[in-house]
CSV table of C-alpha atoms and ligand atoms in Angstrom, one decimal:
chain,number,residue,atom,x,y,z
A,866,MET,CA,50.0,-30.4,-54.2
A,867,ALA,CA,47.7,-29.1,-57.1
A,868,THR,CA,50.0,-26.1,-57.8
A,869,GLN,CA,50.4,-25.7,-61.1
A,870,GLU,CA,52.7,-22.3,-62.5
A,871,THR,CA,52.8,-21.2,-66.1
A,872,LEU,CA,54.7,-17.5,-66.8
A,873,THR,CA,54.6,-15.7,-70.1
A,874,PRO,CA,56.6,-14.5,-71.4
A,875,SER,CA,59.3,-13.4,-68.7
A,876,GLY,CA,59.1,-16.8,-67.3
A,877,ASP,CA,61.0,-16.3,-64.0
A,878,GLY,CA,58.2,-16.5,-61.4
A,879,THR,CA,58.2,-12.6,-60.7
A,880,ASP,CA,55.2,-10.4,-61.6
A,881,LYS,CA,58.0,-7.9,-63.3
A,882,ALA,CA,54.8,-5.5,-64.9
A,883,ALA,CA,53.0,-5.3,-61.2
A,884,LYS,CA,53.2,-1.7,-61.8
A,885,PRO,CA,49.8,0.1,-62.8
A,886,ALA,CA,51.3,2.5,-64.7
A,887,ASP,CA,53.3,-0.2,-67.3
A,888,LYS,CA,51.4,0.0,-70.5
A,889,ALA,CA,53.5,-3.1,-71.5
A,890,PRO,CA,51.6,-6.0,-71.6
A,891,LEU,CA,51.3,-8.1,-68.8
A,892,PRO,CA,53.4,-11.2,-67.8
A,893,VAL,CA,50.6,-14.0,-67.1
A,894,ILE,CA,51.7,-16.0,-63.8
A,895,LYS,CA,49.6,-19.2,-63.1
A,896,ARG,CA,49.6,-20.7,-59.4
A,897,VAL,CA,46.3,-22.5,-58.8
A,898,GLY,CA,45.7,-21.4,-55.1
A,899,LEU,CA,47.9,-18.4,-55.3
A,900,GLU,CA,50.3,-20.6,-53.0
A,901,GLY,CA,53.5,-18.1,-52.8
A,902,VAL,CA,51.5,-15.1,-54.5
A,903,VAL,CA,52.4,-11.9,-52.7
A,904,ALA,CA,49.4,-9.3,-53.4
A,905,LEU,CA,49.8,-6.7,-51.3
A,906,ASP,CA,51.9,-5.3,-48.7
A,907,SER,CA,50.8,-5.0,-45.3
A,908,VAL,CA,52.2,-3.8,-41.6
A,909,LEU,CA,49.6,-6.1,-39.8
A,910,SER,CA,51.3,-9.3,-39.5
A,911,PHE,CA,54.7,-11.4,-40.5
A,912,ILE,CA,54.4,-15.1,-40.8
A,913,ASP,CA,57.8,-17.1,-41.1
A,914,GLY,CA,56.4,-20.6,-41.7
A,915,GLN,CA,59.3,-22.3,-41.7
A,916,VAL,CA,59.9,-21.3,-38.2
A,917,GLY,CA,57.5,-20.7,-36.9
A,918,GLU,CA,57.3,-17.1,-35.9
A,919,LEU,CA,53.8,-14.9,-35.9
A,920,ILE,CA,54.3,-11.1,-35.6
A,921,TYR,CA,51.3,-8.4,-35.0
A,922,HIS,CA,52.8,-5.0,-35.9
A,923,GLY,CA,56.0,-6.0,-34.3
A,924,TYR,CA,55.5,-7.7,-31.4
A,925,ASP,CA,56.3,-12.0,-31.3
A,926,ILE,CA,52.7,-13.3,-30.6
A,927,LYS,CA,54.2,-15.5,-27.3
A,928,ASP,CA,55.0,-11.6,-26.0
A,929,LEU,CA,51.1,-10.3,-26.7
A,930,ALA,CA,49.5,-13.9,-25.1
A,931,GLU,CA,51.6,-13.1,-22.6
A,932,ASN,CA,51.7,-9.4,-21.5
A,933,THR,CA,48.4,-8.1,-23.4
A,934,THR,CA,44.3,-8.5,-23.5
A,935,PHE,CA,42.7,-8.3,-26.7
A,936,GLU,CA,41.7,-5.0,-26.9
A,937,GLU,CA,45.1,-3.8,-26.3
A,938,VAL,CA,45.9,-5.8,-29.3
A,939,ALA,CA,42.5,-4.9,-31.3
A,940,TYR,CA,44.6,-1.4,-30.6
A,941,LEU,CA,47.6,-1.8,-31.8
A,942,LEU,CA,46.2,-3.2,-35.4
A,943,TRP,CA,43.8,-0.4,-35.5
A,944,LYS,CA,46.2,2.5,-34.7
A,945,GLY,CA,49.6,1.0,-35.5
A,946,SER,CA,50.9,0.6,-31.6
A,947,LEU,CA,49.8,-0.2,-28.0
A,948,PRO,CA,47.8,1.7,-26.2
A,949,ASN,CA,49.1,3.4,-22.8
A,950,ARG,CA,46.5,3.5,-20.0
A,951,ALA,CA,44.5,6.4,-21.0
A,952,GLN,CA,43.9,4.9,-24.6
A,953,LEU,CA,42.9,1.2,-23.3
A,954,ASP,CA,40.6,3.2,-20.8
A,955,GLU,CA,39.0,5.2,-24.0
A,956,LEU,CA,38.8,2.3,-26.1
A,957,ASN,CA,37.5,-0.5,-23.7
A,958,ALA,CA,34.6,2.2,-22.8
A,959,GLN,CA,34.0,2.8,-26.8
A,960,LEU,CA,33.1,-1.1,-27.0
A,961,GLN,CA,31.5,-1.5,-23.8
A,962,ALA,CA,28.8,1.5,-25.4
A,963,GLU,CA,28.6,-0.5,-28.0
A,964,ARG,CA,28.1,-3.7,-27.3
A,965,GLU,CA,24.1,-3.8,-27.3
A,966,LEU,CA,22.8,-4.8,-30.6
A,967,PRO,CA,19.9,-2.7,-32.9
A,968,PRO,CA,16.3,-3.9,-31.6
A,969,MET,CA,15.9,-5.1,-35.4
A,970,VAL,CA,19.3,-7.2,-35.1
A,971,LEU,CA,18.0,-9.0,-32.2
A,972,ASP,CA,14.4,-10.2,-34.0
A,973,VAL,CA,16.3,-11.0,-37.3
A,974,LEU,CA,18.0,-13.6,-34.7
A,975,ARG,CA,14.4,-14.5,-32.7
A,976,SER,CA,13.6,-15.7,-36.3
A,977,VAL,CA,16.7,-17.4,-37.2
A,978,PRO,CA,15.7,-21.5,-37.1
A,979,GLU,CA,17.1,-23.1,-34.4
A,980,ASP,CA,19.2,-25.7,-35.9
A,981,ALA,CA,20.7,-22.6,-38.0
A,982,HIS,CA,24.3,-23.0,-38.5
A,983,PRO,CA,26.1,-20.4,-36.4
A,984,MET,CA,28.5,-19.6,-38.5
A,985,ALA,CA,24.9,-18.5,-41.1
A,986,ALA,CA,23.1,-16.9,-38.3
A,987,LEU,CA,26.1,-14.7,-37.1
A,988,ARG,CA,26.6,-13.7,-41.0
A,989,THR,CA,23.4,-12.6,-41.2
A,990,ALA,CA,23.1,-10.8,-38.2
A,991,VAL,CA,26.6,-9.2,-39.3
A,992,SER,CA,24.9,-8.2,-42.5
A,993,ALA,CA,22.0,-6.7,-40.8
A,994,LEU,CA,24.0,-4.4,-38.5
A,995,ALA,CA,24.8,-2.6,-41.5
A,996,LEU,CA,21.0,-1.9,-41.8
A,997,PHE,CA,21.0,0.2,-38.8
A,998,ASP,CA,24.0,1.5,-38.7
A,999,SER,CA,23.7,5.5,-40.6
A,1000,GLU,CA,27.3,5.5,-40.7
A,1001,ALA,CA,27.4,1.9,-43.0
A,1002,ASP,CA,28.1,3.8,-46.5
A,1003,ASP,CA,30.6,6.5,-44.9
A,1004,PRO,CA,33.8,5.5,-46.7
A,1005,SER,CA,35.8,8.4,-44.1
A,1006,PRO,CA,38.7,6.5,-41.9
A,1007,GLU,CA,36.9,7.8,-38.9
A,1008,ALA,CA,33.6,6.4,-39.5
A,1009,ASN,CA,35.5,3.2,-40.7
A,1010,TYR,CA,36.8,3.4,-37.7
A,1011,ARG,CA,34.2,3.4,-36.0
A,1012,LYS,CA,32.4,0.6,-37.7
A,1013,ALA,CA,35.6,-1.4,-36.9
A,1014,LEU,CA,34.6,-0.9,-32.7
A,1015,ARG,CA,31.0,-1.8,-33.6
A,1016,LEU,CA,31.3,-4.3,-35.8
A,1017,THR,CA,34.0,-5.9,-32.9
A,1018,ALA,CA,31.8,-4.7,-30.1
A,1019,ARG,CA,28.4,-6.4,-31.5
A,1020,THR,CA,29.8,-9.7,-32.6
A,1021,PRO,CA,30.2,-11.7,-29.5
A,1022,THR,CA,26.7,-10.2,-28.3
A,1023,ILE,CA,25.4,-11.8,-31.6
A,1024,ILE,CA,26.9,-15.0,-31.1
A,1025,ALA,CA,25.8,-15.3,-26.9
A,1026,ALA,CA,22.2,-13.7,-28.4
A,1027,PHE,CA,22.0,-16.8,-30.9
A,1028,ASP,CA,23.0,-19.0,-28.8
A,1029,ARG,CA,20.8,-18.5,-25.7
A,1030,LEU,CA,17.6,-17.7,-28.3
A,1031,ARG,CA,18.3,-21.4,-29.9
A,1032,LYS,CA,17.9,-22.8,-26.2
A,1033,GLY,CA,14.8,-21.1,-25.6
A,1034,LYS,CA,16.5,-18.4,-23.1
A,1035,GLU,CA,15.8,-14.8,-23.1
A,1036,ALA,CA,19.0,-13.1,-25.0
A,1037,LEU,CA,21.2,-11.2,-22.1
A,1038,ALA,CA,21.9,-7.8,-22.5
A,1039,PRO,CA,26.2,-6.5,-22.0
A,1040,LEU,CA,26.8,-5.4,-18.6
A,1041,LYS,CA,29.1,-3.1,-20.3
A,1042,ARG,CA,31.4,-2.6,-17.4
A,1043,ASN,CA,34.0,-6.0,-18.7
A,1044,SER,CA,36.4,-6.8,-21.1
A,1045,THR,CA,34.9,-8.4,-24.4
A,1046,ALA,CA,36.0,-12.2,-22.8
A,1047,HIS,CA,34.1,-11.1,-19.6
A,1048,ASP,CA,30.7,-10.0,-21.1
A,1049,PHE,CA,31.0,-12.9,-24.2
A,1050,LEU,CA,31.2,-15.4,-21.3
A,1051,TYR,CA,28.2,-14.1,-19.4
A,1052,MET,CA,26.4,-13.2,-22.1
A,1053,LEU,CA,27.1,-16.8,-22.7
A,1054,ASN,CA,26.3,-18.5,-19.7
A,1055,GLY,CA,23.8,-16.3,-18.1
A,1056,GLU,CA,26.8,-16.1,-14.7
A,1057,GLU,CA,30.0,-14.3,-14.7
A,1058,PRO,CA,33.1,-15.9,-15.5
A,1059,GLY,CA,35.8,-16.7,-12.9
A,1060,THR,CA,39.0,-14.6,-13.9
A,1061,ALA,CA,41.1,-18.2,-15.0
A,1062,ALA,CA,38.5,-18.6,-17.6
A,1063,GLU,CA,38.6,-15.3,-18.4
A,1064,ARG,CA,41.8,-14.8,-18.7
A,1065,THR,CA,42.1,-18.0,-20.8
A,1066,PHE,CA,39.7,-17.2,-23.2
A,1067,ASP,CA,41.1,-13.7,-23.7
A,1068,VAL,CA,44.1,-15.4,-24.4
A,1069,CYS,CA,42.3,-17.1,-27.4
A,1070,LEU,CA,41.4,-13.7,-28.4
A,1071,VAL,CA,45.1,-12.8,-28.6
A,1072,LEU,CA,46.3,-15.5,-30.5
A,1073,HIS,CA,43.2,-15.5,-33.5
A,1074,ALA,CA,43.1,-11.4,-34.1
A,1075,GLU,CA,45.2,-11.6,-37.4
A,1076,HIS,CA,47.2,-13.6,-39.6
A,1077,GLY,CA,48.2,-12.5,-42.7
A,1078,LEU,CA,46.2,-12.6,-46.0
A,1079,ASN,CA,44.4,-15.9,-45.3
A,1080,ALA,CA,41.3,-16.6,-46.7
A,1081,SER,CA,38.9,-15.1,-44.8
A,1082,THR,CA,41.3,-11.7,-44.9
A,1083,PHE,CA,42.0,-11.5,-48.8
A,1084,ALA,CA,38.1,-12.6,-49.2
A,1085,GLY,CA,37.6,-9.2,-47.0
A,1086,ARG,CA,40.0,-7.0,-49.0
A,1087,VAL,CA,39.0,-8.2,-52.5
A,1088,ILE,CA,35.0,-6.9,-51.1
A,1089,GLY,CA,37.0,-3.9,-49.5
A,1090,ALA,CA,39.0,-3.6,-53.0
A,1091,THR,CA,36.1,-2.8,-55.3
A,1092,LEU,CA,35.6,0.4,-52.8
A,1093,SER,CA,32.0,-1.9,-51.0
A,1094,ASP,CA,31.3,-0.5,-47.2
A,1095,MET,CA,32.8,-2.4,-44.0
A,1096,TYR,CA,29.6,-4.4,-43.6
A,1097,SER,CA,29.9,-6.3,-47.5
A,1098,ALA,CA,33.6,-7.2,-46.7
A,1099,VAL,CA,33.6,-8.6,-43.3
A,1100,THR,CA,30.1,-10.6,-43.8
A,1101,GLY,CA,32.0,-12.0,-47.2
A,1102,ALA,CA,35.0,-12.7,-44.8
A,1103,ILE,CA,32.8,-14.0,-42.5
A,1104,GLY,CA,31.7,-16.7,-45.4
A,1105,ALA,CA,34.6,-17.4,-45.8
A,1106,LEU,CA,36.0,-18.4,-42.7
A,1107,LYS,CA,33.2,-20.9,-42.0
A,1108,GLY,CA,34.6,-23.6,-44.8
A,1109,PRO,CA,36.2,-26.5,-43.0
A,1110,LEU,CA,40.0,-25.9,-44.7
A,1111,HIS,CA,40.0,-22.5,-42.7
A,1112,GLY,CA,38.1,-21.5,-39.4
A,1113,GLY,CA,35.5,-24.6,-39.6
A,1114,ALA,CA,38.3,-26.6,-38.6
A,1115,ASN,CA,37.7,-26.1,-35.2
A,1116,VAL,CA,34.7,-27.5,-35.3
A,1117,GLU,CA,35.9,-30.3,-37.2
A,1118,VAL,CA,38.6,-31.2,-34.8
A,1119,MET,CA,35.9,-31.3,-31.8
A,1120,LYS,CA,34.0,-34.1,-33.4
A,1121,THR,CA,37.4,-35.9,-34.3
A,1122,LEU,CA,38.4,-35.9,-30.5
A,1123,LEU,CA,34.7,-37.2,-29.7
A,1124,GLU,CA,35.1,-39.9,-32.0
A,1125,LEU,CA,38.3,-41.1,-31.1
A,1126,ASP,CA,37.2,-40.8,-27.2
A,1127,ARG,CA,34.5,-43.2,-28.4
A,1128,SER,CA,36.2,-45.2,-30.3
A,1129,GLY,CA,38.2,-46.8,-28.0
A,1130,LYS,CA,41.3,-46.9,-29.9
A,1131,SER,CA,44.8,-45.6,-29.2
A,1132,PRO,CA,45.5,-42.3,-30.6
A,1133,GLU,CA,48.1,-43.3,-32.6
A,1134,GLN,CA,45.9,-45.9,-34.4
A,1135,PHE,CA,43.0,-43.9,-34.4
A,1136,ILE,CA,45.7,-41.4,-36.5
A,1137,LEU,CA,47.1,-44.4,-39.0
A,1138,ASP,CA,43.4,-45.6,-39.7
A,1139,LYS,CA,42.3,-41.9,-40.8
A,1140,LEU,CA,45.4,-41.6,-42.7
A,1141,ALA,CA,45.1,-45.2,-44.4
A,1142,ALA,CA,41.8,-44.3,-45.7
A,1143,LYS,CA,43.4,-41.0,-47.0
A,1144,GLU,CA,41.4,-38.8,-44.7
A,1145,ARG,CA,42.5,-35.4,-43.9
A,1146,VAL,CA,43.5,-35.1,-40.2
A,1147,MET,CA,41.5,-31.9,-39.2
A,1148,GLY,CA,43.8,-29.2,-37.4
A,1149,PHE,CA,47.0,-30.4,-39.4
A,1150,GLY,CA,48.8,-28.8,-42.0
A,1151,HIS,CA,48.9,-25.0,-43.2
A,1152,ARG,CA,49.6,-23.1,-46.4
A,1153,VAL,CA,52.4,-21.4,-44.8
A,1154,TYR,CA,53.6,-23.1,-41.5
A,1155,LYS,CA,56.0,-26.0,-42.7
A,1156,THR,CA,56.6,-26.7,-38.8
A,1157,LEU,CA,54.8,-26.0,-35.5
A,1158,ASP,CA,52.4,-22.9,-35.7
A,1159,PRO,CA,53.7,-21.0,-32.9
A,1160,ARG,CA,49.9,-20.4,-31.6
A,1161,ALA,CA,50.1,-24.0,-31.3
A,1162,VAL,CA,52.0,-24.3,-28.7
A,1163,ILE,CA,50.6,-21.5,-26.4
A,1164,LEU,CA,47.3,-23.1,-27.1
A,1165,ARG,CA,48.8,-26.7,-26.4
A,1166,GLU,CA,50.1,-25.5,-22.9
A,1167,MET,CA,46.7,-24.2,-21.9
A,1168,VAL,CA,45.6,-27.2,-23.0
A,1169,GLN,CA,47.7,-29.0,-20.7
A,1170,ASP,CA,46.9,-26.8,-17.5
A,1171,LEU,CA,43.2,-27.0,-18.2
A,1172,SER,CA,43.1,-30.8,-18.7
A,1173,GLU,CA,44.8,-30.9,-15.3
A,1174,GLU,CA,42.9,-28.5,-13.4
A,1175,ARG,CA,39.3,-29.7,-14.2
A,1176,GLY,CA,40.2,-33.6,-14.3
A,1177,GLN,CA,40.0,-34.2,-18.0
A,1178,ARG,CA,43.5,-35.2,-18.7
A,1179,GLN,CA,42.7,-36.9,-22.1
A,1180,TRP,CA,42.6,-34.5,-24.0
A,1181,TYR,CA,45.3,-33.3,-23.7
A,1182,ASP,CA,47.1,-36.7,-24.0
A,1183,TYR,CA,44.9,-37.6,-27.5
A,1184,GLY,CA,46.4,-34.2,-28.6
A,1185,VAL,CA,49.9,-34.7,-28.1
A,1186,GLU,CA,49.9,-38.5,-29.2
A,1187,MET,CA,48.0,-37.6,-32.1
A,1188,MET,CA,50.2,-34.6,-32.6
A,1189,ASN,CA,53.6,-37.0,-32.8
A,1190,THR,CA,52.0,-39.6,-34.7
A,1191,MET,CA,50.8,-36.6,-37.5
A,1192,GLU,CA,54.4,-35.4,-37.0
A,1193,ARG,CA,56.3,-39.0,-37.5
A,1194,GLU,CA,54.1,-40.1,-40.6
A,1195,LYS,CA,53.2,-37.1,-42.7
A,1196,GLY,CA,55.8,-34.3,-41.5
A,1197,ILE,CA,52.8,-32.3,-40.4
A,1198,TYR,CA,52.1,-30.5,-37.4
A,1199,PRO,CA,49.1,-29.0,-35.4
A,1200,ASN,CA,47.8,-25.5,-36.7
A,1201,VAL,CA,45.8,-23.0,-34.2
A,1202,ASP,CA,42.5,-25.0,-34.7
A,1203,PHE,CA,43.7,-28.3,-33.0
A,1204,PHE,CA,44.6,-27.3,-29.6
A,1205,SER,CA,41.8,-24.6,-29.5
A,1206,ALA,CA,38.7,-27.0,-29.8
A,1207,SER,CA,39.8,-28.7,-26.5
A,1208,VAL,CA,40.1,-24.9,-24.9
A,1209,TYR,CA,36.9,-24.2,-26.1
A,1210,HIS,CA,35.0,-27.5,-25.0
A,1211,MET,CA,36.5,-27.4,-21.4
A,1212,LEU,CA,35.4,-23.3,-21.1
A,1213,GLY,CA,32.2,-25.6,-21.3
A,1214,ILE,CA,31.2,-23.9,-24.9
A,1215,ASP,CA,29.1,-25.9,-27.3
A,1216,MET,CA,31.3,-27.6,-30.3
A,1217,ASP,CA,29.1,-25.7,-33.1
A,1218,LEU,CA,29.8,-22.3,-31.6
A,1219,PHE,CA,33.9,-22.6,-32.1
A,1220,THR,CA,33.9,-21.1,-35.2
A,1221,THR,CA,31.9,-18.2,-34.7
A,1222,ILE,CA,34.7,-17.5,-31.6
A,1223,PHE,CA,37.4,-17.3,-34.1
A,1224,THR,CA,35.1,-14.7,-35.8
A,1225,LEU,CA,34.6,-12.4,-32.8
A,1226,SER,CA,38.2,-12.2,-32.5
A,1227,ARG,CA,39.5,-11.9,-36.5
A,1228,MET,CA,36.8,-9.0,-36.5
A,1229,THR,CA,39.5,-6.8,-35.4
A,1230,GLY,CA,42.2,-8.2,-38.3
A,1231,TRP,CA,39.6,-8.1,-40.8
A,1232,THR,CA,38.7,-4.9,-40.1
A,1233,ALA,CA,42.2,-3.5,-39.8
A,1234,HIS,CA,43.1,-4.7,-42.8
A,1235,LEU,CA,40.4,-3.0,-44.9
A,1236,ILE,CA,41.4,0.2,-42.8
A,1237,GLU,CA,44.8,-0.5,-44.2
A,1238,GLN,CA,43.3,-1.4,-47.9
A,1239,TRP,CA,42.0,2.3,-48.6
A,1240,SER,CA,44.6,4.2,-46.9
A,1241,ALA,CA,46.2,2.5,-51.0
A,1242,ASN,CA,43.4,0.9,-52.6
A,1243,ARG,CA,43.8,-0.4,-55.7
A,1244,LEU,CA,41.3,-3.3,-57.3
A,1245,ILE,CA,41.9,-7.2,-56.5
A,1246,ARG,CA,41.8,-8.5,-60.2
A,1247,PRO,CA,43.5,-11.8,-60.8
A,1248,ARG,CA,42.7,-14.0,-64.2
A,1249,SER,CA,41.2,-17.2,-65.0
A,1250,GLU,CA,43.2,-19.4,-67.5
A,1251,TYR,CA,40.4,-20.6,-69.6
A,1252,THR,CA,39.9,-24.1,-70.5
A,1253,GLY,CA,36.6,-24.2,-72.0
A,1254,PRO,CA,35.5,-24.9,-75.7
A,1255,ARG,CA,36.0,-22.4,-78.8
A,1256,ASN,CA,34.5,-21.8,-81.9
A,1257,LEU,CA,30.9,-23.0,-81.1
A,1258,LYS,CA,27.7,-21.6,-82.8
A,1259,VAL,CA,24.5,-21.1,-81.3
A,1260,VAL,CA,21.9,-23.4,-82.5
A,1261,PRO,CA,18.5,-22.0,-82.3
A,1262,ILE,CA,16.9,-23.2,-79.4
A,1263,ASN,CA,13.9,-25.3,-80.4
A,1264,GLN,CA,16.7,-27.3,-82.8
A,1265,ARG,CA,18.8,-27.9,-79.9
B,2491,CMC,N1,45.7,-34.3,-42.8
B,2491,CMC,C1,46.7,-35.2,-43.5
B,2491,CMC,N2,47.0,-34.8,-44.8
B,2491,CMC,C2,47.1,-33.6,-45.1
B,2491,CMC,C3,46.6,-32.8,-44.0
B,2491,CMC,C4,46.0,-32.9,-43.5
B,2491,CMC,N3,45.2,-32.4,-42.3
B,2491,CMC,N4,47.0,-31.5,-44.0
B,2491,CMC,C5,47.8,-31.5,-45.7
B,2491,CMC,N5,47.5,-32.3,-45.7
B,2491,CMC,C6,48.6,-33.5,-47.3
B,2491,CMC,C7,47.8,-33.8,-48.1
B,2491,CMC,O1,46.9,-34.6,-48.7
B,2491,CMC,C8,48.9,-33.6,-49.5
B,2491,CMC,O2,49.6,-34.3,-49.4
B,2491,CMC,P1,49.6,-35.1,-50.9
B,2491,CMC,O3,50.8,-34.0,-51.4
B,2491,CMC,O4,50.7,-36.6,-50.8
B,2491,CMC,O5,48.7,-34.9,-51.5
B,2491,CMC,C9,50.2,-32.6,-48.6
B,2491,CMC,O6,50.0,-32.6,-47.3
B,2491,CMC,C10,49.5,-31.2,-49.1
B,2491,CMC,O7,48.5,-30.6,-48.6
B,2491,CMC,P2,47.6,-29.6,-49.5
B,2491,CMC,O8,45.9,-29.7,-49.5
B,2491,CMC,O9,47.8,-29.5,-51.1
B,2491,CMC,O10,48.4,-28.0,-48.8
B,2491,CMC,P3,47.5,-26.9,-48.9
B,2491,CMC,O11,48.2,-25.7,-48.8
B,2491,CMC,O12,46.4,-26.4,-50.0
B,2491,CMC,O13,46.5,-27.6,-47.6
B,2491,CMC,C11,45.3,-26.7,-45.5
B,2491,CMC,C12,45.9,-26.4,-46.4
B,2491,CMC,C13,45.2,-26.3,-44.3
B,2491,CMC,C14,44.0,-26.6,-46.6
B,2491,CMC,C15,45.8,-28.8,-45.2
B,2491,CMC,O14,46.6,-28.7,-44.7
B,2491,CMC,C16,44.3,-29.3,-45.2
B,2491,CMC,O15,43.0,-29.0,-45.4
B,2491,CMC,N6,44.2,-29.0,-43.2
B,2491,CMC,C17,42.9,-29.6,-42.5
B,2491,CMC,C18,42.3,-28.7,-42.4
B,2491,CMC,C19,42.9,-27.5,-41.1
B,2491,CMC,O16,43.5,-28.2,-40.2
B,2491,CMC,N7,42.5,-26.4,-41.6
B,2491,CMC,C20,42.7,-24.9,-40.7
B,2491,CMC,C21,44.1,-24.2,-41.5
B,2491,CMC,S1,44.7,-23.5,-40.4
B,2491,CMC,C22,44.0,-22.2,-39.6
B,2491,CMC,C23,42.6,-21.4,-40.3
B,2491,CMC,O17,43.5,-20.9,-41.1
B,2491,CMC,O18,41.6,-21.4,-39.9
């Protein structure tokens, strides 16, 4: 593990001088990768990485996955309680009304090269949304809530439009009468999804909505903490989520599963070969979970159901054998990206769109974190340890 820690002067690992008003010199703590560092308070989610527990604002993820929709979870994250029927109806109506893209943003998507990385296209379009939002730089809590809603409503439209345009099809206007899951699958595929596909996708959205101070959320809060705007912050967060060590892992998982399928090897041998070659197996391991990610437990059941229903049993069998081999060989467990990849694949979604779906859902968590950040803002500004040279003297340019 790349973690190093040096402490001065208290030396006990606690940041005793975290209070802004303190004038005494701050103890310096060094932890590469900020592992185990608590940077702020949040009411949004809690992860117990030892037992595999995830809570959104007091509710266990399994309970939420079984008994709520993505929109109810969005409301919970933004407002701090689950909505009643009238509140949910109002939120749904607001999301539906905001789903359509400004025409200029559609034009931006039309000019994106068809081989562009979908996360790059999404990052660009989300950034462009700011240019057509008169409230983009309004920092009031009311405007920020409306922007959170708008961003959540429009992200699915961007993803679907990008995908259709790159395939030479026309982008479809949102139906504006259904759930996020329903409208997204309709705009992507050009036909309304069945109830089962809609519900499966909706559960995926619930599972990906929020996850503490992960890399993209942290990136977003760092930007927000400078008192920059919500669009800038979520654009930065999208950039962080794109990375294969974070949200980009779900695409890498599918590539791995397809490679296994072509290889003719058993999943066990396939994993053993990868480990012998010192390769990382994508979709495994986590900075916080040291046991099975509770979202992976739910997604594994979904893979089982879908693979039986669709006669594609191999995705479940591969997944379980890979999981057992990784646990036996390395003591490492699947994370959310491992089983979600097969779910999206069986729902007929193109592999390279998987991380954009993660974004679609996480937009709620990011925006909730930004609202929380601005309710008690403090600039986030850690330090680096200087390891470069000293005492060099500038040699005039024509003598270098
Ligand atoms: N395959 C093989 N070995 C692994 C893996 C893996 N996926 N993950 C961790 N390890 C090993 C690693 O080689 C190291 O071993 P050693 O101590 O012998 O050198 C040990 O486990 C600790 O790894 P680390 O990289 O120091 O741990 P980390 O906390 O920095 O890494 C991680 C967390 C998620 C970056 C890492 O587990 C990883 O690269 N996983 C694959 C990518 C992935 O699935 N990312 C999605 C993360 S969860 C969802 C999300 O945030 O998007």
